[in-house]
Amino acid sequence: MSQAKLLTLVLIYNKPHILLGMKKRGFGVGRWNGFGGKVRSDETVEDAAKRELLEEANVTVSSLDRVGVLTFEFDGEPELLEVHVFKSQQYEGLPQESEEMRPQWFHEDCIPFDEMWPDDVLWYPLFLEGKKFRGHFKFKGHDTMLNYTISEEASALD
């Protein structure tokens, strides 16, 4: 395995509502997800998360809480994806559709897991409970999860 590619995922969560985006193009197209993407070489993980949120949903956040780190392995692919998951309750701006994402609010009891990545149903409960977590997921293609581990983390995630 090569070094992991760093990615971000931001979820705006104002209990009981969560802002998700329908991915319109690229990796994950046709699925509801949080907002995020690749970390550029000249930015921190948190700066990348803020930039991606602005680009994809037209909202800004002043602070983010890192709540999870998820590693994804795809059978036959040498590169791991390391996704840093952030939560924010405070944001500025009105969520607006971009070329890449169509934002929509969901009640926490109506999250569309059947239209999301298969791993989401496993770690979202920890997220919704305000817990920190770490997980590793191995996929065959983009729809079949071969195995996974997930754990609650008591301390800070780095």
Short mmCIF file of N, CA and C in Angstrom, two decimals:
data_model
loop_
_atom_site.label_atom_id
_atom_site.label_comp_id
_atom_site.label_asym_id
_atom_site.label_seq_id
_atom_site.Cartn_x
_atom_site.Cartn_y
_atom_site.Cartn_z
N MET A 1 0.83 -1.18 0.00
CA MET A 1 0.00 0.00 0.00
C MET A 1 0.88 1.25 0.00
N SER A 2 0.43 2.24 -0.76
CA SER A 2 1.13 3.52 -0.78
C SER A 2 0.59 4.39 0.34
N GLN A 3 1.14 5.59 0.47
CA GLN A 3 0.65 6.53 1.47
C GLN A 3 -0.79 6.90 1.16
N ALA A 4 -1.54 7.19 2.17
CA ALA A 4 -2.96 7.51 2.00
C ALA A 4 -3.14 8.91 1.43
N LYS A 5 -4.19 9.05 0.62
CA LYS A 5 -4.60 10.36 0.12
C LYS A 5 -5.50 10.99 1.18
N LEU A 6 -5.17 12.22 1.57
CA LEU A 6 -5.94 12.92 2.60
C LEU A 6 -7.16 13.59 2.00
N LEU A 7 -8.31 13.36 2.64
CA LEU A 7 -9.58 13.94 2.21
C LEU A 7 -10.33 14.48 3.42
N THR A 8 -11.32 15.32 3.15
CA THR A 8 -12.13 15.89 4.23
C THR A 8 -13.60 15.59 3.99
N LEU A 9 -14.37 15.64 5.08
CA LEU A 9 -15.81 15.49 5.02
C LEU A 9 -16.40 16.37 6.13
N VAL A 10 -17.26 17.32 5.75
CA VAL A 10 -17.87 18.23 6.72
C VAL A 10 -19.37 17.97 6.76
N LEU A 11 -19.88 17.84 7.99
CA LEU A 11 -21.31 17.67 8.20
C LEU A 11 -21.81 18.82 9.07
N ILE A 12 -22.76 19.58 8.54
CA ILE A 12 -23.40 20.63 9.31
C ILE A 12 -24.58 19.96 10.02
N TYR A 13 -24.53 19.97 11.35
CA TYR A 13 -25.53 19.25 12.14
C TYR A 13 -26.11 20.17 13.20
N ASN A 14 -27.32 20.61 12.94
CA ASN A 14 -28.09 21.37 13.92
C ASN A 14 -29.20 20.46 14.38
N LYS A 15 -28.93 19.72 15.43
CA LYS A 15 -29.86 18.70 15.93
C LYS A 15 -31.28 19.25 15.95
N PRO A 16 -32.24 18.61 15.32
CA PRO A 16 -32.18 17.27 14.75
C PRO A 16 -31.96 17.25 13.23
N HIS A 17 -31.43 18.33 12.64
CA HIS A 17 -31.28 18.38 11.19
C HIS A 17 -29.82 18.33 10.76
N ILE A 18 -29.59 17.64 9.64
CA ILE A 18 -28.24 17.51 9.10
C ILE A 18 -28.28 17.90 7.63
N LEU A 19 -27.26 18.66 7.21
CA LEU A 19 -27.16 19.11 5.83
C LEU A 19 -26.30 18.13 5.05
N LEU A 20 -26.89 17.53 4.02
CA LEU A 20 -26.17 16.63 3.13
C LEU A 20 -26.24 17.20 1.72
N GLY A 21 -25.40 16.69 0.85
CA GLY A 21 -25.42 17.11 -0.54
C GLY A 21 -25.51 15.91 -1.47
N MET A 22 -26.31 16.04 -2.52
CA MET A 22 -26.37 15.02 -3.57
C MET A 22 -25.20 15.29 -4.51
N LYS A 23 -24.32 14.31 -4.63
CA LYS A 23 -23.13 14.43 -5.47
C LYS A 23 -23.56 14.35 -6.93
N LYS A 24 -23.22 15.37 -7.70
CA LYS A 24 -23.69 15.47 -9.08
C LYS A 24 -22.66 15.01 -10.11
N ARG A 25 -21.40 14.90 -9.70
CA ARG A 25 -20.36 14.47 -10.64
C ARG A 25 -19.18 13.90 -9.87
N GLY A 26 -18.33 13.15 -10.57
CA GLY A 26 -17.10 12.65 -9.97
C GLY A 26 -17.32 11.49 -9.02
N PHE A 27 -16.34 11.27 -8.15
CA PHE A 27 -16.33 10.17 -7.20
C PHE A 27 -17.54 10.27 -6.28
N GLY A 28 -18.35 9.23 -6.21
CA GLY A 28 -19.52 9.22 -5.35
C GLY A 28 -20.77 9.81 -5.98
N VAL A 29 -20.75 10.04 -7.30
CA VAL A 29 -21.90 10.63 -7.99
C VAL A 29 -23.17 9.82 -7.71
N GLY A 30 -24.28 10.54 -7.51
CA GLY A 30 -25.56 9.88 -7.26
C GLY A 30 -25.80 9.48 -5.81
N ARG A 31 -24.91 9.89 -4.90
CA ARG A 31 -25.05 9.55 -3.49
C ARG A 31 -25.15 10.83 -2.66
N TRP A 32 -25.91 10.74 -1.56
CA TRP A 32 -25.93 11.81 -0.57
C TRP A 32 -24.68 11.68 0.28
N ASN A 33 -24.08 12.80 0.63
CA ASN A 33 -22.85 12.78 1.41
C ASN A 33 -22.69 14.13 2.10
N GLY A 34 -21.71 14.20 2.97
CA GLY A 34 -21.29 15.48 3.50
C GLY A 34 -20.50 16.21 2.42
N PHE A 35 -19.88 17.32 2.80
CA PHE A 35 -19.16 18.15 1.84
C PHE A 35 -17.67 18.02 2.12
N GLY A 36 -16.88 17.89 1.07
CA GLY A 36 -15.44 17.77 1.27
C GLY A 36 -14.73 17.33 0.03
N GLY A 37 -13.46 17.02 0.20
CA GLY A 37 -12.65 16.60 -0.93
C GLY A 37 -11.18 16.55 -0.57
N LYS A 38 -10.36 16.69 -1.59
CA LYS A 38 -8.91 16.53 -1.45
C LYS A 38 -8.27 17.69 -0.69
N VAL A 39 -7.23 17.34 0.05
CA VAL A 39 -6.41 18.33 0.74
C VAL A 39 -5.24 18.68 -0.18
N ARG A 40 -5.11 19.96 -0.48
CA ARG A 40 -4.01 20.42 -1.33
C ARG A 40 -2.72 20.45 -0.52
N SER A 41 -1.60 20.39 -1.22
CA SER A 41 -0.29 20.33 -0.55
C SER A 41 0.01 21.59 0.25
N ASP A 42 -0.64 22.71 -0.08
CA ASP A 42 -0.34 23.98 0.60
C ASP A 42 -1.38 24.35 1.67
N GLU A 43 -2.20 23.39 2.11
CA GLU A 43 -3.22 23.72 3.10
C GLU A 43 -3.31 22.64 4.17
N THR A 44 -3.83 23.03 5.32
CA THR A 44 -4.06 22.06 6.39
C THR A 44 -5.34 21.29 6.08
N VAL A 45 -5.56 20.20 6.80
CA VAL A 45 -6.77 19.41 6.62
C VAL A 45 -7.99 20.27 6.94
N GLU A 46 -7.93 21.05 8.01
CA GLU A 46 -9.07 21.89 8.39
C GLU A 46 -9.31 23.00 7.36
N ASP A 47 -8.24 23.61 6.83
CA ASP A 47 -8.41 24.63 5.80
C ASP A 47 -9.06 24.03 4.54
N ALA A 48 -8.65 22.81 4.19
CA ALA A 48 -9.24 22.14 3.03
C ALA A 48 -10.73 21.88 3.26
N ALA A 49 -11.09 21.47 4.48
CA ALA A 49 -12.49 21.20 4.80
C ALA A 49 -13.32 22.47 4.64
N LYS A 50 -12.82 23.59 5.13
CA LYS A 50 -13.54 24.86 5.01
C LYS A 50 -13.66 25.29 3.55
N ARG A 51 -12.59 25.13 2.77
CA ARG A 51 -12.61 25.50 1.36
C ARG A 51 -13.62 24.67 0.59
N GLU A 52 -13.60 23.36 0.81
CA GLU A 52 -14.51 22.46 0.09
C GLU A 52 -15.97 22.76 0.45
N LEU A 53 -16.25 23.05 1.71
CA LEU A 53 -17.61 23.38 2.13
C LEU A 53 -18.10 24.64 1.41
N LEU A 54 -17.24 25.64 1.31
CA LEU A 54 -17.60 26.87 0.62
C LEU A 54 -17.83 26.60 -0.87
N GLU A 55 -16.92 25.85 -1.50
CA GLU A 55 -17.05 25.56 -2.93
C GLU A 55 -18.29 24.73 -3.25
N GLU A 56 -18.62 23.78 -2.40
CA GLU A 56 -19.70 22.83 -2.71
C GLU A 56 -21.07 23.26 -2.22
N ALA A 57 -21.14 24.07 -1.15
CA ALA A 57 -22.45 24.43 -0.58
C ALA A 57 -22.64 25.92 -0.35
N ASN A 58 -21.59 26.72 -0.63
CA ASN A 58 -21.66 28.18 -0.48
C ASN A 58 -21.90 28.62 0.96
N VAL A 59 -21.40 27.85 1.92
CA VAL A 59 -21.46 28.27 3.31
C VAL A 59 -20.07 28.28 3.91
N THR A 60 -19.88 29.13 4.91
CA THR A 60 -18.60 29.20 5.59
C THR A 60 -18.77 28.85 7.06
N VAL A 61 -17.71 28.34 7.63
CA VAL A 61 -17.67 28.04 9.06
C VAL A 61 -16.39 28.65 9.62
N SER A 62 -16.49 29.14 10.85
CA SER A 62 -15.30 29.71 11.47
C SER A 62 -14.52 28.65 12.23
N SER A 63 -15.22 27.63 12.72
CA SER A 63 -14.53 26.56 13.43
C SER A 63 -15.17 25.22 13.11
N LEU A 64 -14.35 24.20 13.18
CA LEU A 64 -14.78 22.83 12.92
C LEU A 64 -14.31 21.94 14.06
N ASP A 65 -15.09 20.92 14.35
CA ASP A 65 -14.73 19.93 15.36
C ASP A 65 -14.42 18.62 14.63
N ARG A 66 -13.16 18.15 14.72
CA ARG A 66 -12.80 16.88 14.09
C ARG A 66 -13.39 15.75 14.93
N VAL A 67 -14.28 14.97 14.33
CA VAL A 67 -14.99 13.93 15.08
C VAL A 67 -14.64 12.52 14.64
N GLY A 68 -14.01 12.37 13.48
CA GLY A 68 -13.71 11.02 13.03
C GLY A 68 -12.60 10.99 12.00
N VAL A 69 -11.98 9.82 11.91
CA VAL A 69 -11.02 9.53 10.84
C VAL A 69 -11.41 8.18 10.27
N LEU A 70 -11.71 8.17 8.97
CA LEU A 70 -12.13 6.96 8.29
C LEU A 70 -11.14 6.64 7.18
N THR A 71 -10.69 5.40 7.14
CA THR A 71 -9.76 4.97 6.10
C THR A 71 -10.50 4.00 5.17
N PHE A 72 -10.35 4.25 3.87
CA PHE A 72 -11.02 3.41 2.87
C PHE A 72 -10.00 2.72 2.00
N GLU A 73 -10.24 1.44 1.79
CA GLU A 73 -9.39 0.61 0.94
C GLU A 73 -10.31 0.01 -0.12
N PHE A 74 -9.88 0.11 -1.37
CA PHE A 74 -10.66 -0.47 -2.47
C PHE A 74 -9.86 -1.61 -3.07
N ASP A 75 -10.46 -2.80 -3.08
CA ASP A 75 -9.82 -4.02 -3.57
C ASP A 75 -9.19 -3.77 -4.93
N GLY A 76 -7.89 -4.05 -5.03
CA GLY A 76 -7.18 -3.88 -6.29
C GLY A 76 -6.60 -2.49 -6.50
N GLU A 77 -6.90 -1.57 -5.62
CA GLU A 77 -6.37 -0.20 -5.71
C GLU A 77 -5.27 -0.03 -4.67
N PRO A 78 -4.10 0.47 -5.06
CA PRO A 78 -3.00 0.59 -4.10
C PRO A 78 -3.15 1.73 -3.10
N GLU A 79 -3.91 2.77 -3.43
CA GLU A 79 -3.99 3.95 -2.59
C GLU A 79 -5.14 3.88 -1.59
N LEU A 80 -4.82 4.16 -0.33
CA LEU A 80 -5.84 4.29 0.71
C LEU A 80 -6.37 5.72 0.70
N LEU A 81 -7.63 5.88 1.10
CA LEU A 81 -8.21 7.20 1.28
C LEU A 81 -8.41 7.42 2.77
N GLU A 82 -7.82 8.48 3.30
CA GLU A 82 -7.94 8.82 4.72
C GLU A 82 -8.82 10.06 4.83
N VAL A 83 -10.04 9.86 5.33
CA VAL A 83 -11.04 10.92 5.37
C VAL A 83 -11.17 11.45 6.80
N HIS A 84 -10.93 12.75 6.95
CA HIS A 84 -11.08 13.41 8.25
C HIS A 84 -12.47 14.02 8.29
N VAL A 85 -13.27 13.55 9.26
CA VAL A 85 -14.68 13.94 9.37
C VAL A 85 -14.81 15.07 10.39
N PHE A 86 -15.46 16.16 9.96
CA PHE A 86 -15.66 17.33 10.81
C PHE A 86 -17.14 17.60 10.99
N LYS A 87 -17.45 18.22 12.12
CA LYS A 87 -18.82 18.63 12.41
C LYS A 87 -18.81 20.12 12.72
N SER A 88 -19.88 20.79 12.29
CA SER A 88 -20.08 22.17 12.68
C SER A 88 -21.56 22.40 12.89
N GLN A 89 -21.89 23.21 13.90
CA GLN A 89 -23.28 23.58 14.14
C GLN A 89 -23.53 25.00 13.66
N GLN A 90 -22.50 25.81 13.65
CA GLN A 90 -22.61 27.21 13.25
C GLN A 90 -22.05 27.39 11.85
N TYR A 91 -22.79 28.10 11.02
CA TYR A 91 -22.31 28.38 9.67
C TYR A 91 -22.89 29.71 9.22
N GLU A 92 -22.29 30.27 8.19
CA GLU A 92 -22.79 31.52 7.62
C GLU A 92 -23.09 31.30 6.15
N GLY A 93 -24.16 31.93 5.69
CA GLY A 93 -24.56 31.80 4.30
C GLY A 93 -25.76 30.88 4.16
N LEU A 94 -26.34 30.90 3.00
CA LEU A 94 -27.49 30.06 2.69
C LEU A 94 -26.99 28.92 1.81
N PRO A 95 -27.16 27.65 2.23
CA PRO A 95 -26.71 26.55 1.38
C PRO A 95 -27.29 26.67 -0.02
N GLN A 96 -26.40 26.62 -1.02
CA GLN A 96 -26.81 26.74 -2.41
C GLN A 96 -26.17 25.64 -3.24
N GLU A 97 -26.87 25.24 -4.29
CA GLU A 97 -26.38 24.22 -5.21
C GLU A 97 -25.16 24.73 -5.96
N SER A 98 -24.20 23.83 -6.13
CA SER A 98 -22.99 24.13 -6.90
C SER A 98 -22.93 23.16 -8.08
N GLU A 99 -21.89 23.27 -8.88
CA GLU A 99 -21.72 22.34 -10.00
C GLU A 99 -21.57 20.91 -9.51
N GLU A 100 -21.08 20.75 -8.28
CA GLU A 100 -20.77 19.41 -7.77
C GLU A 100 -21.82 18.84 -6.82
N MET A 101 -22.50 19.69 -6.04
CA MET A 101 -23.40 19.21 -4.99
C MET A 101 -24.71 19.99 -4.96
N ARG A 102 -25.78 19.27 -4.57
CA ARG A 102 -27.09 19.87 -4.34
C ARG A 102 -27.44 19.68 -2.86
N PRO A 103 -27.29 20.73 -2.03
CA PRO A 103 -27.53 20.59 -0.59
C PRO A 103 -29.01 20.41 -0.26
N GLN A 104 -29.26 19.64 0.81
CA GLN A 104 -30.62 19.46 1.32
C GLN A 104 -30.55 19.09 2.79
N TRP A 105 -31.46 19.66 3.58
CA TRP A 105 -31.56 19.33 5.00
C TRP A 105 -32.38 18.05 5.17
N PHE A 106 -31.95 17.22 6.12
CA PHE A 106 -32.66 15.99 6.47
C PHE A 106 -32.84 15.95 7.98
N HIS A 107 -33.97 15.45 8.43
CA HIS A 107 -34.16 15.17 9.85
C HIS A 107 -33.29 13.96 10.18
N GLU A 108 -32.71 13.93 11.36
CA GLU A 108 -31.81 12.83 11.73
C GLU A 108 -32.50 11.47 11.69
N ASP A 109 -33.83 11.43 11.79
CA ASP A 109 -34.55 10.16 11.70
C ASP A 109 -34.85 9.75 10.26
N CYS A 110 -34.52 10.62 9.30
CA CYS A 110 -34.84 10.35 7.88
C CYS A 110 -33.61 10.46 6.99
N ILE A 111 -32.45 10.14 7.52
CA ILE A 111 -31.22 10.18 6.71
C ILE A 111 -31.34 9.09 5.63
N PRO A 112 -31.10 9.44 4.36
CA PRO A 112 -31.33 8.50 3.24
C PRO A 112 -30.19 7.49 3.05
N PHE A 113 -29.99 6.61 4.04
CA PHE A 113 -28.86 5.68 3.99
C PHE A 113 -28.86 4.80 2.74
N ASP A 114 -30.03 4.51 2.18
CA ASP A 114 -30.08 3.66 0.99
C ASP A 114 -29.56 4.38 -0.25
N GLU A 115 -29.30 5.69 -0.14
CA GLU A 115 -28.73 6.46 -1.25
C GLU A 115 -27.38 7.05 -0.86
N MET A 116 -26.69 6.40 0.09
CA MET A 116 -25.41 6.88 0.58
C MET A 116 -24.37 5.75 0.47
N TRP A 117 -23.14 6.06 0.80
CA TRP A 117 -22.11 5.03 0.84
C TRP A 117 -22.51 3.97 1.87
N PRO A 118 -22.24 2.69 1.59
CA PRO A 118 -22.66 1.61 2.50
C PRO A 118 -22.08 1.72 3.91
N ASP A 119 -20.94 2.36 4.08
CA ASP A 119 -20.34 2.47 5.41
C ASP A 119 -21.03 3.50 6.30
N ASP A 120 -21.75 4.44 5.69
CA ASP A 120 -22.33 5.54 6.47
C ASP A 120 -23.27 5.07 7.57
N VAL A 121 -24.05 4.04 7.29
CA VAL A 121 -25.00 3.53 8.29
C VAL A 121 -24.28 3.01 9.54
N LEU A 122 -23.00 2.70 9.41
CA LEU A 122 -22.22 2.15 10.52
C LEU A 122 -21.64 3.22 11.44
N TRP A 123 -21.20 4.33 10.88
CA TRP A 123 -20.57 5.34 11.72
C TRP A 123 -21.45 6.55 12.02
N TYR A 124 -22.49 6.81 11.25
CA TYR A 124 -23.38 7.94 11.54
C TYR A 124 -24.00 7.87 12.94
N PRO A 125 -24.39 6.70 13.43
CA PRO A 125 -24.93 6.67 14.81
C PRO A 125 -23.94 7.25 15.83
N LEU A 126 -22.66 6.96 15.69
CA LEU A 126 -21.66 7.53 16.60
C LEU A 126 -21.61 9.05 16.42
N PHE A 127 -21.61 9.49 15.16
CA PHE A 127 -21.60 10.92 14.87
C PHE A 127 -22.81 11.62 15.51
N LEU A 128 -23.99 11.06 15.31
CA LEU A 128 -25.22 11.67 15.82
C LEU A 128 -25.26 11.71 17.34
N GLU A 129 -24.57 10.76 17.99
CA GLU A 129 -24.50 10.73 19.45
C GLU A 129 -23.41 11.65 20.01
N GLY A 130 -22.69 12.33 19.13
CA GLY A 130 -21.65 13.25 19.57
C GLY A 130 -20.36 12.57 19.97
N LYS A 131 -20.15 11.35 19.50
CA LYS A 131 -18.94 10.60 19.86
C LYS A 131 -17.88 10.76 18.78
N LYS A 132 -16.63 10.57 19.18
CA LYS A 132 -15.51 10.56 18.23
C LYS A 132 -15.27 9.11 17.83
N PHE A 133 -14.78 8.91 16.61
CA PHE A 133 -14.67 7.54 16.09
C PHE A 133 -13.55 7.42 15.07
N ARG A 134 -13.16 6.18 14.85
CA ARG A 134 -12.16 5.83 13.84
C ARG A 134 -12.63 4.54 13.18
N GLY A 135 -12.49 4.48 11.86
CA GLY A 135 -12.93 3.29 11.16
C GLY A 135 -12.07 2.97 9.96
N HIS A 136 -12.10 1.70 9.56
CA HIS A 136 -11.41 1.23 8.35
C HIS A 136 -12.41 0.38 7.58
N PHE A 137 -12.56 0.68 6.30
CA PHE A 137 -13.54 -0.02 5.46
C PHE A 137 -12.86 -0.50 4.19
N LYS A 138 -13.07 -1.77 3.87
CA LYS A 138 -12.53 -2.32 2.63
C LYS A 138 -13.69 -2.65 1.70
N PHE A 139 -13.60 -2.12 0.47
CA PHE A 139 -14.64 -2.29 -0.52
C PHE A 139 -14.15 -3.07 -1.72
N LYS A 140 -15.08 -3.77 -2.36
CA LYS A 140 -14.89 -4.31 -3.70
C LYS A 140 -15.79 -3.46 -4.57
N GLY A 141 -15.20 -2.69 -5.48
CA GLY A 141 -15.98 -1.70 -6.21
C GLY A 141 -16.44 -0.63 -5.24
N HIS A 142 -17.57 0.01 -5.55
CA HIS A 142 -18.06 1.07 -4.68
C HIS A 142 -19.30 0.68 -3.90
N ASP A 143 -19.80 -0.53 -4.11
CA ASP A 143 -21.07 -0.92 -3.49
C ASP A 143 -20.97 -2.10 -2.52
N THR A 144 -19.89 -2.86 -2.57
CA THR A 144 -19.77 -4.06 -1.75
C THR A 144 -18.69 -3.87 -0.69
N MET A 145 -19.11 -3.85 0.57
CA MET A 145 -18.16 -3.75 1.67
C MET A 145 -17.69 -5.15 2.03
N LEU A 146 -16.39 -5.38 1.95
CA LEU A 146 -15.82 -6.70 2.24
C LEU A 146 -15.62 -6.90 3.75
N ASN A 147 -15.13 -5.87 4.42
CA ASN A 147 -14.98 -5.93 5.87
C ASN A 147 -14.77 -4.53 6.42
N TYR A 148 -14.87 -4.41 7.74
CA TYR A 148 -14.68 -3.11 8.36
C TYR A 148 -14.34 -3.28 9.83
N THR A 149 -13.75 -2.24 10.39
CA THR A 149 -13.60 -2.10 11.83
C THR A 149 -14.01 -0.67 12.15
N ILE A 150 -14.63 -0.49 13.29
CA ILE A 150 -15.00 0.86 13.73
C ILE A 150 -14.91 0.88 15.25
N SER A 151 -14.40 1.99 15.77
CA SER A 151 -14.27 2.10 17.22
C SER A 151 -14.54 3.53 17.66
N GLU A 152 -15.04 3.64 18.86
CA GLU A 152 -15.23 4.94 19.48
C GLU A 152 -13.88 5.36 20.05
N GLU A 153 -13.56 6.64 19.88
CA GLU A 153 -12.29 7.16 20.38
C GLU A 153 -12.57 8.08 21.57
N ALA A 154 -11.85 7.88 22.64
CA ALA A 154 -12.07 8.67 23.85
C ALA A 154 -11.34 10.02 23.79
N SER A 155 -10.26 10.08 23.01
CA SER A 155 -9.44 11.29 23.01
C SER A 155 -9.44 11.95 21.63
N ALA A 156 -8.63 12.98 21.50
CA ALA A 156 -8.54 13.74 20.26
C ALA A 156 -8.07 12.87 19.10
N LEU A 157 -8.50 13.24 17.92
CA LEU A 157 -8.14 12.51 16.72
C LEU A 157 -7.10 13.32 15.94
N ASP A 158 -5.99 12.70 15.62
CA ASP A 158 -4.96 13.36 14.80
C ASP A 158 -4.56 12.49 13.66
#
